[in-house]
XYZ file of C-alpha atoms in Angstrom:
665
model
C 17.224 4.395 12.276
C 17.240 5.320 8.324
C 14.858 8.296 6.724
C 12.910 5.250 4.841
C 11.826 3.711 8.879
C 11.255 7.120 9.528
C 8.835 7.335 6.661
C 7.357 4.749 7.010
C 6.652 5.425 10.672
C 5.038 8.994 10.307
C 2.620 7.116 7.541
C 1.701 5.004 10.597
C 1.431 7.639 12.859
C -0.218 9.676 10.180
C -2.829 6.884 10.135
C -3.659 6.331 13.389
C -4.508 10.208 13.773
C -6.899 9.928 11.392
C -8.018 7.129 13.452
C -8.126 8.822 16.604
C -10.481 11.350 15.450
C -12.308 9.984 13.884
C -13.254 8.079 16.464
C -13.281 10.587 18.765
C -15.739 12.511 16.248
C -17.824 9.115 16.513
C -18.119 8.713 19.718
C -18.956 12.487 20.519
C -21.828 12.434 17.975
C -23.372 9.265 20.285
C -23.240 10.338 23.408
C -20.870 8.644 24.850
C -19.164 11.448 26.930
C -16.600 9.520 28.504
C -15.202 7.724 26.051
C -15.066 10.510 23.770
C -13.283 12.373 25.945
C -10.784 9.699 26.702
C -10.529 8.575 22.385
C -9.863 12.784 21.820
C -7.132 13.191 24.552
C -5.441 10.428 22.243
C -5.989 11.911 19.511
C -4.031 14.467 20.417
C -1.024 13.017 22.390
C -1.002 11.605 18.217
C -1.214 14.113 17.425
C 1.611 15.488 19.380
C 3.810 12.561 18.399
C 2.749 13.360 14.502
C 4.703 16.391 15.026
C 7.482 15.087 16.623
C 8.423 12.156 13.506
C 7.390 15.490 11.295
C 10.150 17.230 13.167
C 13.238 13.951 13.031
C 12.209 13.956 9.316
C 12.775 17.539 8.594
C 16.442 16.867 9.234
C 16.864 14.826 7.357
C 15.815 17.391 4.624
C 13.007 19.442 3.683
C 12.163 17.252 0.418
C 10.735 15.014 2.611
C 8.274 17.488 5.231
C 7.205 19.864 2.841
C 3.568 19.185 2.421
C 4.072 18.278 6.364
C 4.823 21.812 7.755
C 3.131 24.070 4.735
C -0.036 22.884 5.132
C -0.438 19.448 6.793
C 0.361 20.203 10.503
C -1.465 23.559 10.124
C -4.681 22.370 8.746
C -4.400 19.883 12.102
C -3.493 22.465 14.576
C -5.794 24.854 13.279
C -9.233 22.390 13.381
C -7.747 20.449 16.584
C -7.544 23.593 18.609
C -10.654 23.587 17.419
C -11.835 20.254 18.679
C -10.468 20.706 21.924
C -11.956 24.191 23.139
C -15.315 23.812 21.161
C -16.115 19.726 22.471
C -13.547 19.973 25.982
C -15.793 21.641 27.513
C -18.763 19.684 27.026
C -17.347 16.807 27.736
C -15.661 17.686 30.986
C -18.701 18.991 32.331
C -20.880 15.616 31.190
C -17.806 13.964 33.264
C -19.075 15.747 36.608
C -22.654 15.044 35.612
C -23.625 17.453 33.676
C -25.648 16.816 30.450
C -24.184 14.216 27.698
C -21.602 16.366 26.638
C -22.589 16.105 22.959
C -22.772 19.961 20.606
C -23.532 20.912 18.117
C -19.922 22.435 17.887
C -17.935 19.448 19.230
C -19.241 17.382 16.763
C -18.537 19.679 13.973
C -14.745 21.417 15.025
C -13.778 17.178 16.051
C -14.270 15.509 13.138
C -13.617 18.442 11.109
C -10.102 18.303 12.662
C -10.171 14.619 11.741
C -11.145 15.611 8.101
C -7.786 18.251 7.871
C -5.826 14.147 9.032
C -7.292 12.322 6.562
C -6.373 15.230 4.092
C -3.543 15.789 4.727
C -2.825 11.453 4.589
C -4.263 12.118 1.069
C -1.983 15.012 -0.032
C 1.047 13.339 1.190
C 0.365 10.295 -1.247
C -1.188 11.767 -4.116
C 0.023 15.013 -4.889
C 3.474 14.630 -2.639
C 6.296 17.053 -3.567
C 6.290 20.226 -4.311
C 2.802 22.031 -2.676
C 1.467 23.845 -4.985
C -0.741 26.846 -4.307
C -3.362 25.021 -6.340
C -3.105 21.750 -3.537
C -3.486 23.640 -0.591
C -6.663 25.469 -1.826
C -8.008 22.294 -3.011
C -7.154 20.675 0.192
C -9.077 23.535 2.334
C -12.294 23.831 0.335
C -12.846 19.949 0.823
C -11.996 20.099 4.086
C -14.087 23.074 4.777
C -16.565 21.198 2.299
C -16.514 18.310 4.693
C -16.765 21.024 7.395
C -20.692 22.444 6.408
C -21.634 18.962 5.436
C -21.372 17.946 8.627
C -22.560 21.272 10.152
C -25.689 20.668 7.493
C -26.238 16.955 9.266
C -26.189 17.557 12.866
C -27.410 20.603 13.448
C -31.350 19.991 14.668
C -30.761 17.877 17.304
C -34.654 17.459 19.281
C -33.764 17.202 22.823
C -30.905 18.331 23.590
C -30.710 21.543 25.966
C -27.447 22.478 25.026
C -28.126 22.498 21.663
C -31.330 24.761 21.892
C -29.931 28.265 21.275
C -28.653 25.768 18.064
C -31.408 24.750 17.211
C -33.772 27.639 17.779
C -33.924 31.763 18.061
C -36.460 33.640 19.110
C -37.325 33.874 15.864
C -37.692 30.088 14.597
C -37.998 31.837 10.491
C -35.213 33.965 10.854
C -32.899 31.426 12.609
C -33.526 28.977 9.361
C -32.540 32.280 7.442
C -29.557 33.071 8.497
C -28.710 28.404 8.575
C -29.323 29.032 5.171
C -27.878 32.467 4.404
C -23.923 31.003 6.130
C -24.706 27.673 4.325
C -24.769 29.460 1.209
C -22.304 31.865 1.746
C -20.238 29.264 3.314
C -20.497 26.948 -0.039
C -20.087 29.592 -2.403
C -16.731 30.786 -0.322
C -15.926 26.847 -0.314
C -16.576 26.196 -4.605
C -13.841 29.834 -5.325
C -11.479 28.738 -3.223
C -11.773 24.852 -5.237
C -12.194 26.950 -8.906
C -8.752 28.614 -8.149
C -6.674 25.177 -6.419
C -8.222 23.665 -10.274
C -6.557 25.674 -12.161
C -4.106 26.718 -10.916
C -3.231 23.251 -10.619
C -3.240 23.493 -14.601
C -1.151 25.788 -15.311
C 1.227 25.167 -17.628
C 4.742 24.630 -16.339
C 8.283 25.862 -17.435
C 9.241 24.238 -20.279
C 13.420 24.145 -19.715
C 15.056 24.773 -15.825
C 18.873 26.621 -16.324
C 19.351 25.532 -12.824
C 21.744 27.755 -10.722
C 23.493 30.786 -11.873
C 21.194 31.842 -14.952
C 20.683 29.897 -18.441
C 22.900 28.974 -20.934
C 24.283 31.148 -23.364
C 21.961 31.192 -26.910
C 24.339 29.714 -30.605
C 24.198 28.857 -34.163
C 21.229 25.419 -33.674
C 22.350 22.088 -34.426
C 19.597 18.982 -34.782
C 20.283 15.408 -32.876
C 20.085 14.248 -36.890
C 23.395 16.191 -37.587
C 24.667 14.610 -33.983
C 26.451 11.409 -35.514
C 29.043 8.906 -35.200
C 31.140 8.817 -38.330
C 35.528 8.234 -39.766
C 37.300 5.066 -40.469
C 38.754 3.308 -36.682
C 42.224 4.298 -35.118
C 44.879 3.283 -35.984
C 44.954 -0.568 -35.927
C 41.418 -0.455 -35.556
C 38.708 -2.549 -37.452
C 35.286 -2.156 -38.687
C 33.334 -4.307 -36.306
C 29.839 -5.201 -38.330
C 26.496 -6.159 -37.695
C 22.934 -6.980 -38.371
C 20.646 -7.574 -35.213
C 17.371 -8.469 -37.383
C 14.328 -7.841 -34.617
C 11.465 -11.142 -34.727
C 9.225 -12.892 -32.601
C 10.576 -16.564 -31.994
C 10.078 -19.535 -29.570
C 12.704 -19.497 -26.985
C 14.088 -22.599 -24.275
C 15.455 -21.410 -20.779
C 18.925 -23.025 -19.939
C 16.594 -25.304 -17.357
C 14.133 -26.318 -20.823
C 11.213 -24.433 -20.571
C 9.635 -22.526 -23.829
C 9.103 -19.168 -23.866
C 7.668 -16.529 -26.709
C 10.322 -13.571 -26.731
C 10.877 -10.790 -28.716
C 14.261 -11.533 -30.108
C 17.572 -9.638 -31.788
C 18.884 -12.195 -34.333
C 16.095 -15.119 -33.449
C 17.574 -15.643 -29.508
C 17.915 -14.610 -26.141
C 20.561 -12.222 -25.195
C 21.238 -10.704 -28.250
C 23.923 -11.664 -30.918
C 26.678 -10.463 -28.156
C 28.742 -7.525 -29.524
C 33.108 -7.209 -29.093
C 35.359 -4.979 -29.987
C 38.521 -3.999 -29.521
C 39.753 0.004 -28.420
C 39.837 1.858 -31.302
C 37.598 0.286 -33.984
C 34.587 1.470 -35.844
C 31.468 -0.585 -34.558
C 28.398 -0.269 -37.173
C 25.506 -2.208 -36.173
C 22.669 -2.459 -38.679
C 19.106 -2.617 -37.157
C 16.414 -4.894 -38.910
C 12.283 -5.064 -37.229
C 11.088 -8.043 -39.226
C 7.689 -8.318 -37.121
C 7.329 -6.475 -33.865
C 4.494 -4.317 -34.652
C 5.081 -1.386 -31.983
C 8.863 -0.495 -33.672
C 12.367 -0.418 -31.811
C 15.743 1.169 -31.320
C 18.448 0.458 -29.841
C 20.262 1.759 -26.977
C 23.585 1.979 -26.160
C 23.279 1.764 -22.173
C 26.352 3.521 -21.157
C 28.152 3.455 -23.927
C 28.735 7.575 -24.762
C 28.433 7.588 -28.452
C 27.224 10.615 -30.253
C 23.893 12.148 -29.481
C 22.170 10.654 -33.537
C 23.021 7.321 -32.265
C 21.608 6.707 -28.761
C 18.339 4.829 -29.719
C 15.564 7.665 -28.372
C 12.769 7.538 -30.443
C 11.210 10.838 -30.835
C 14.285 12.205 -29.808
C 17.692 11.217 -30.846
C 15.498 8.805 -34.176
C 12.207 7.540 -35.229
C 11.379 4.208 -33.847
C 11.565 1.608 -36.625
C 8.605 -0.360 -38.031
C 8.714 -3.983 -39.663
C 10.392 -3.646 -43.202
C 12.351 -0.755 -42.022
C 15.904 -0.572 -40.709
C 18.843 1.393 -39.055
C 22.767 0.808 -39.028
C 23.614 2.809 -35.799
C 29.024 3.373 -35.990
C 30.676 4.760 -33.345
C 33.821 4.432 -31.839
C 34.657 1.825 -29.646
C 36.364 4.451 -27.377
C 34.737 3.296 -23.707
C 37.401 0.324 -22.079
C 34.306 -2.367 -20.211
C 30.987 -3.577 -19.959
C 28.198 -2.387 -21.504
C 24.937 -4.453 -22.762
C 22.384 -2.610 -25.640
C 18.070 -2.864 -25.645
C 15.553 -1.350 -27.179
C 14.289 2.283 -25.872
C 10.647 2.337 -27.834
C 8.100 0.609 -25.353
C 10.971 -0.491 -23.408
C 9.236 -1.292 -20.759
C 7.347 -3.962 -22.427
C 10.671 -5.240 -24.831
C 13.799 -5.504 -22.689
C 10.999 -7.778 -20.219
C 10.060 -9.684 -23.599
C 13.973 -10.316 -24.657
C 15.259 -6.938 -26.541
C 18.536 -7.277 -25.430
C 22.593 -7.841 -25.711
C 25.991 -7.600 -24.424
C 28.721 -5.072 -26.273
C 31.698 -5.939 -24.719
C 34.872 -3.260 -25.796
C 38.080 -4.607 -25.063
C 41.561 -2.821 -24.154
C 44.206 -3.171 -26.798
C 47.480 -4.491 -25.658
C 49.354 -2.553 -22.648
C 46.380 -0.461 -22.722
C 44.608 -1.550 -19.160
C 46.607 -0.074 -15.738
C 45.058 -3.648 -13.834
C 48.222 -5.978 -15.086
C 46.753 -8.817 -13.608
C 43.999 -9.121 -15.622
C 46.042 -8.689 -18.829
C 46.737 -12.584 -18.788
C 43.096 -13.212 -18.080
C 41.840 -16.695 -19.588
C 37.776 -17.281 -18.837
C 36.902 -14.357 -19.376
C 32.644 -14.526 -19.213
C 29.260 -12.091 -19.647
C 26.784 -13.383 -17.592
C 22.597 -10.888 -18.067
C 21.485 -11.444 -15.666
C 17.182 -11.272 -17.094
C 14.284 -12.535 -15.370
C 11.139 -14.636 -17.450
C 7.839 -14.557 -17.348
C 9.304 -15.372 -13.132
C 11.704 -16.826 -14.075
C 15.391 -15.645 -13.348
C 18.269 -16.852 -15.849
C 22.165 -15.691 -15.765
C 23.524 -17.523 -18.843
C 24.858 -15.941 -22.260
C 23.204 -17.070 -25.405
C 24.982 -20.546 -25.264
C 22.811 -21.225 -22.114
C 25.833 -22.779 -20.346
C 25.516 -21.965 -16.571
C 28.598 -24.211 -15.371
C 31.652 -23.460 -17.192
C 34.861 -25.396 -16.266
C 38.265 -23.376 -15.007
C 41.584 -24.397 -13.961
C 42.840 -23.441 -11.099
C 45.082 -21.288 -10.661
C 43.184 -19.589 -14.116
C 42.636 -15.335 -14.030
C 38.774 -15.298 -14.297
C 37.127 -12.326 -15.247
C 32.768 -12.827 -14.793
C 31.054 -10.121 -16.247
C 27.282 -9.054 -14.764
C 24.956 -7.563 -16.379
C 21.587 -6.465 -14.984
C 19.297 -5.899 -18.079
C 15.894 -6.730 -15.152
C 13.423 -3.331 -14.110
C 14.457 -4.683 -10.225
C 18.334 -5.189 -8.460
C 19.454 -7.913 -8.000
C 21.501 -9.151 -5.181
C 25.099 -11.038 -5.642
C 26.698 -13.787 -3.504
C 30.837 -15.435 -4.477
C 30.658 -18.109 -3.057
C 33.453 -20.044 -2.881
C 36.816 -17.066 -3.395
C 37.587 -14.340 -2.547
C 37.630 -11.868 -5.223
C 37.620 -7.938 -6.245
C 35.844 -5.814 -7.235
C 37.011 -4.349 -10.636
C 34.735 -2.368 -12.790
C 31.293 -0.441 -12.108
C 29.384 0.012 -15.050
C 32.428 -0.183 -16.867
C 34.398 1.851 -14.958
C 37.786 -0.201 -13.785
C 37.694 0.785 -10.291
C 41.123 2.823 -8.711
C 43.232 -0.335 -6.727
C 40.141 -2.949 -5.458
C 40.923 -4.717 -2.500
C 39.987 -8.115 -2.131
C 37.199 -9.017 -0.082
C 34.628 -12.419 0.515
C 31.250 -13.184 2.256
C 29.816 -9.702 0.087
C 26.894 -8.877 -0.921
C 26.786 -7.574 -4.136
C 23.586 -4.703 -4.870
C 23.760 -4.675 -8.502
C 21.059 -1.910 -9.704
C 18.839 -2.375 -12.702
C 20.855 -1.249 -15.511
C 24.399 -1.805 -13.940
C 27.216 -3.567 -14.597
C 30.151 -5.373 -12.396
C 32.882 -7.231 -12.755
C 34.351 -9.363 -10.703
C 38.009 -10.646 -10.909
C 40.183 -13.465 -9.307
C 42.488 -16.559 -9.435
C 40.405 -19.335 -9.732
C 40.928 -21.787 -6.547
C 41.441 -25.177 -6.732
C 37.364 -25.848 -5.491
C 34.685 -25.213 -6.812
C 33.286 -21.604 -7.157
C 29.493 -20.565 -7.095
C 28.138 -16.778 -8.332
C 23.962 -17.455 -6.251
C 22.044 -14.689 -7.090
C 18.659 -12.987 -4.729
C 20.121 -16.537 -2.273
C 18.985 -18.734 -4.633
C 21.303 -21.689 -4.962
C 19.379 -23.228 -7.343
C 20.119 -20.782 -9.484
C 23.496 -18.865 -10.149
C 26.471 -19.886 -12.129
C 29.069 -23.021 -10.671
C 32.358 -22.619 -12.082
C 34.835 -25.755 -11.546
C 38.461 -26.216 -11.394
C 38.063 -30.070 -12.909
C 35.369 -32.397 -14.885
C 34.423 -33.719 -11.753
C 32.943 -32.797 -8.449
C 35.637 -32.257 -6.473
C 35.412 -28.945 -4.211
C 32.469 -27.965 -4.349
C 31.829 -24.416 -4.183
C 30.267 -23.522 -0.145
C 26.836 -22.491 -1.836
C 25.409 -22.330 2.065
C 22.866 -19.661 2.873
C 24.204 -16.334 1.459
C 20.963 -14.231 3.582
C 23.307 -12.745 6.085
C 26.189 -11.737 4.629
C 26.930 -7.876 5.210
C 26.290 -5.698 1.722
C 29.663 -4.169 0.321
C 29.623 -0.218 0.527
C 30.964 1.112 -2.979
C 31.393 4.105 -1.909
C 33.784 3.247 0.978
C 35.483 0.809 -1.515
C 39.347 0.727 -3.195
C 41.200 3.140 -2.667
C 40.472 6.994 -3.122
C 41.584 9.203 -5.922
C 42.566 12.559 -7.864
C 38.569 13.624 -9.568
C 38.319 16.524 -11.644
C 35.509 18.392 -9.735
C 33.951 18.503 -6.282
C 30.880 18.993 -4.066
C 30.521 22.669 -4.653
C 32.040 22.751 -8.856
C 28.567 23.308 -10.745
C 27.919 25.898 -13.375
C 24.221 24.285 -13.320
C 22.948 22.550 -10.192
C 19.119 19.931 -10.844
C 16.983 18.357 -7.442
C 14.996 16.521 -8.531
C 12.930 14.719 -5.815
C 11.281 11.166 -7.002
C 7.676 10.517 -6.450
C 3.919 9.152 -6.356
C 0.667 11.036 -7.157
C -0.917 12.104 -9.385
C -0.035 13.974 -12.056
C 0.002 14.160 -16.451
C 1.548 11.435 -18.366
C 1.591 11.189 -21.727
C -1.799 13.332 -21.353
C -3.616 11.603 -19.939
C -4.155 11.822 -16.169
C -2.708 8.679 -14.139
C -1.122 7.902 -10.614
C 2.631 8.166 -12.152
C 5.663 7.901 -10.678
C 6.763 11.812 -10.560
C 9.368 13.783 -10.438
C 9.447 16.929 -8.676
C 5.845 16.741 -8.895
C 5.405 15.741 -12.480
C 4.744 13.227 -14.717
C 6.310 13.216 -18.968
C 6.669 14.327 -20.985
C 5.654 17.507 -18.282
C 8.770 17.880 -16.520
C 10.728 20.486 -17.505
C 13.940 19.985 -19.813
C 16.969 20.338 -18.041
C 19.688 23.139 -20.046
C 23.021 22.919 -20.180
C 25.907 24.301 -22.297
C 29.074 22.411 -23.610
C 31.479 22.573 -21.056
C 28.763 23.064 -17.668
C 30.314 20.901 -14.647
C 26.414 19.853 -13.454
C 25.291 19.225 -9.721
C 22.394 16.834 -9.421
C 20.650 16.754 -6.728
C 17.924 13.779 -6.035
C 15.869 12.588 -3.265
C 13.864 9.906 -3.079
C 10.182 10.419 -1.139
C 8.312 6.608 -2.180
C 9.498 3.724 -0.742
C 10.635 1.785 -3.862
C 14.446 2.205 -5.283
C 15.163 4.490 -8.512
C 17.639 2.635 -10.373
C 18.583 6.845 -11.849
C 20.129 5.943 -15.330
C 20.646 9.656 -17.298
C 22.391 8.212 -21.274
C 25.289 9.578 -22.457
C 27.040 11.051 -20.009
C 28.381 8.766 -16.845
C 28.392 10.657 -13.779
C 30.066 10.325 -10.519
C 28.678 9.999 -6.794
C 29.585 12.777 -4.715
C 27.679 11.946 -1.256
C 25.014 9.448 -0.021
C 22.697 10.994 2.510
C 25.252 14.023 2.822
C 28.065 11.388 3.425
C 30.946 11.861 1.001
C 32.514 9.124 -1.365
C 35.531 7.851 0.392
C 36.852 5.333 -1.584
C 37.591 4.882 -5.273
C 36.273 7.215 -7.382
C 32.627 5.855 -9.190
C 31.782 6.787 -11.886
C 28.194 5.079 -13.170
C 25.609 5.416 -15.677
C 22.901 4.294 -13.458
C 22.601 3.688 -9.541
C 20.259 2.842 -6.666
C 18.156 5.249 -4.984
C 16.867 4.142 -2.495
C 13.816 5.023 -0.494
C 14.275 7.809 1.605
C 18.014 8.605 0.468
C 19.339 11.412 -0.935
C 22.169 11.733 -3.739
C 25.037 13.921 -4.979
C 26.093 13.308 -7.701
C 28.188 15.288 -10.827
C 29.417 15.248 -14.806
C 30.809 17.277 -16.661
C 29.294 18.815 -20.417
C 30.732 17.002 -22.594
C 28.016 15.403 -25.263
C 26.332 17.797 -26.848
C 22.693 16.570 -27.672
C 19.215 15.757 -25.627
C 19.707 13.311 -23.578
C 17.140 10.673 -21.610
C 17.618 11.326 -17.867
C 15.058 8.699 -16.197
C 14.127 5.813 -14.043
C 16.019 2.197 -15.343
C 13.264 0.881 -13.710
C 11.234 0.631 -16.650
C 7.443 0.361 -15.704
C 8.393 3.455 -13.413
C 9.987 5.609 -16.889
C 6.817 4.317 -18.207
C 4.479 5.408 -15.843
C 6.118 9.295 -16.431
C 9.519 9.362 -14.295
C 11.582 10.006 -16.922
C 12.693 13.545 -18.680
C 15.473 15.748 -20.582
C 18.461 16.924 -20.486
C 19.709 19.381 -23.586
C 21.837 21.379 -24.744
C 21.595 24.666 -25.902
C 21.013 24.982 -29.810
C 20.273 21.509 -29.854
C 17.205 20.844 -30.949
C 15.220 17.593 -32.740
C 13.427 16.544 -35.786
C 11.584 13.547 -34.044
C 9.256 14.914 -31.956
C 9.844 17.647 -29.491
C 8.605 17.226 -26.063
C 6.645 13.473 -26.451
C 10.350 12.277 -27.056
C 11.375 8.878 -25.693
C 8.281 9.713 -24.469
C 5.729 6.117 -22.303
C 3.761 5.557 -25.178
C 7.169 6.269 -27.643
C 10.205 5.750 -26.729
C 9.691 4.002 -23.574
């Protein structure tokens, strides 16, 4: 069973445990001895089942159980033991006909166990990982407060001889006085612990994290404003100049539906930018009427940091009536895209995106079968108000492709959620992932491809003498149709594609030498992805968190030029997080402890699904300050992003708020 299913099962068991302890307390308070005893036994048994689920999760990683092992289970274990010792004997006596089984201590102890079970569950959902001293103190204080209030509520039990000693002492005034004294003392202790925990929770975090091996050596400061692309094209190259004007427009979708969009140059997607390896790309961005501001981020393209388009970090946002010029050399061949990085959770969804394709110079592509391609389609996949569109700027969903023609389909996921893609009607090769060619990819058919948010897949095949259909998310009415002729001959097998297996990219293609391995790292950072209460952009929120914090409170990751950097990325949540580091491709090392055994997989966006643990690595050779975030853009807006910063690099554009939800995302 997957870690995700064990997480869900543990949540169910934890909820059942909480409900059972409360049921035991309620039946005991109602003096129903026999049902109370049965429910108490059930509560103990379910608690033991919870120990088992937590133990199994612990085998998947400490990240999944820390707060359970250090706080939740010990707290419940102590309270539950007290409940059994205090409530058990009276209930057993009642079963033999001696009394009604109810005692003040029994009711209070059983309900305290219920509070402990509930508190452990709440900590998992509201605090998550890592467990802090402040969280532990506040939680224990709340459970104790609940116990004190319960004791006060049930202390007088008139007519209950079993509780006479609790209700009255030989000197009644002294007994009342003692009870008040204990109540005030207990309340003071609880308030003090809660106050201390609250104070610890609001301590500021460190500003940077250096990873393993100590901090990078200091060097003379350089501003990201100086890390710009410049110089002439490579020999044989040319200058590719474009003007992209951001403006609002009414756009007609291929279905005929009209939408109000934010556009580059009046259409969606924006103007397709193409270049040949070695060209100089120069793009002037103008903003007509996008009040929030815009930028251009070259997703997956390793531009100099000053061209990255992260407002508040590498530049200021381009407001209405303003412009900004981007320049970089097209050194990477492949399929990429661009989009605004200012309030991108809104801007990209509304249409501020476009494609970037860099083709090789003659004879430079390793795959000779690709050199003579005649049909080459770039297909951004985007959802507008619930309508999925997979088409270029011309809106065509059918294309002619003569039989025998080499075809390359460049899929670009511009949404914040993954898409499942099936190519029906022909075998194909997955030639490239995120713009990088795979090593000797074999032909496959009847498989599903899961395309992460922000990711790109290049599918290559020879056109057969029948139609071929590209089916997205099992929607047989959408997608793309390639026809060998203008008639309907040879329809594609567009049947139910929901049961085709997923192609595991970590086992696809043939292995090849890589520049570093799992154990090679100058810096090692662990990022645990979760949900919890955290400060986001200066306000408390139920955030998407990294190591328990939300942007901009997450410390920067500090590296030095030339470092080999390894990331361990753990997903405790029940949502998929497509992880994206700016400025660097990362090499996938392993998933859930299983090494990658196929073609070396260099990506810039990869899905970390619920319960998964990924190991990736890269060499830090592109100095700057880089955003490192979930590319489900609403998740990033809600706190799930941080910065990777090279030692000695500074920014004049906003410091710790750079790229923040209200600024850059």
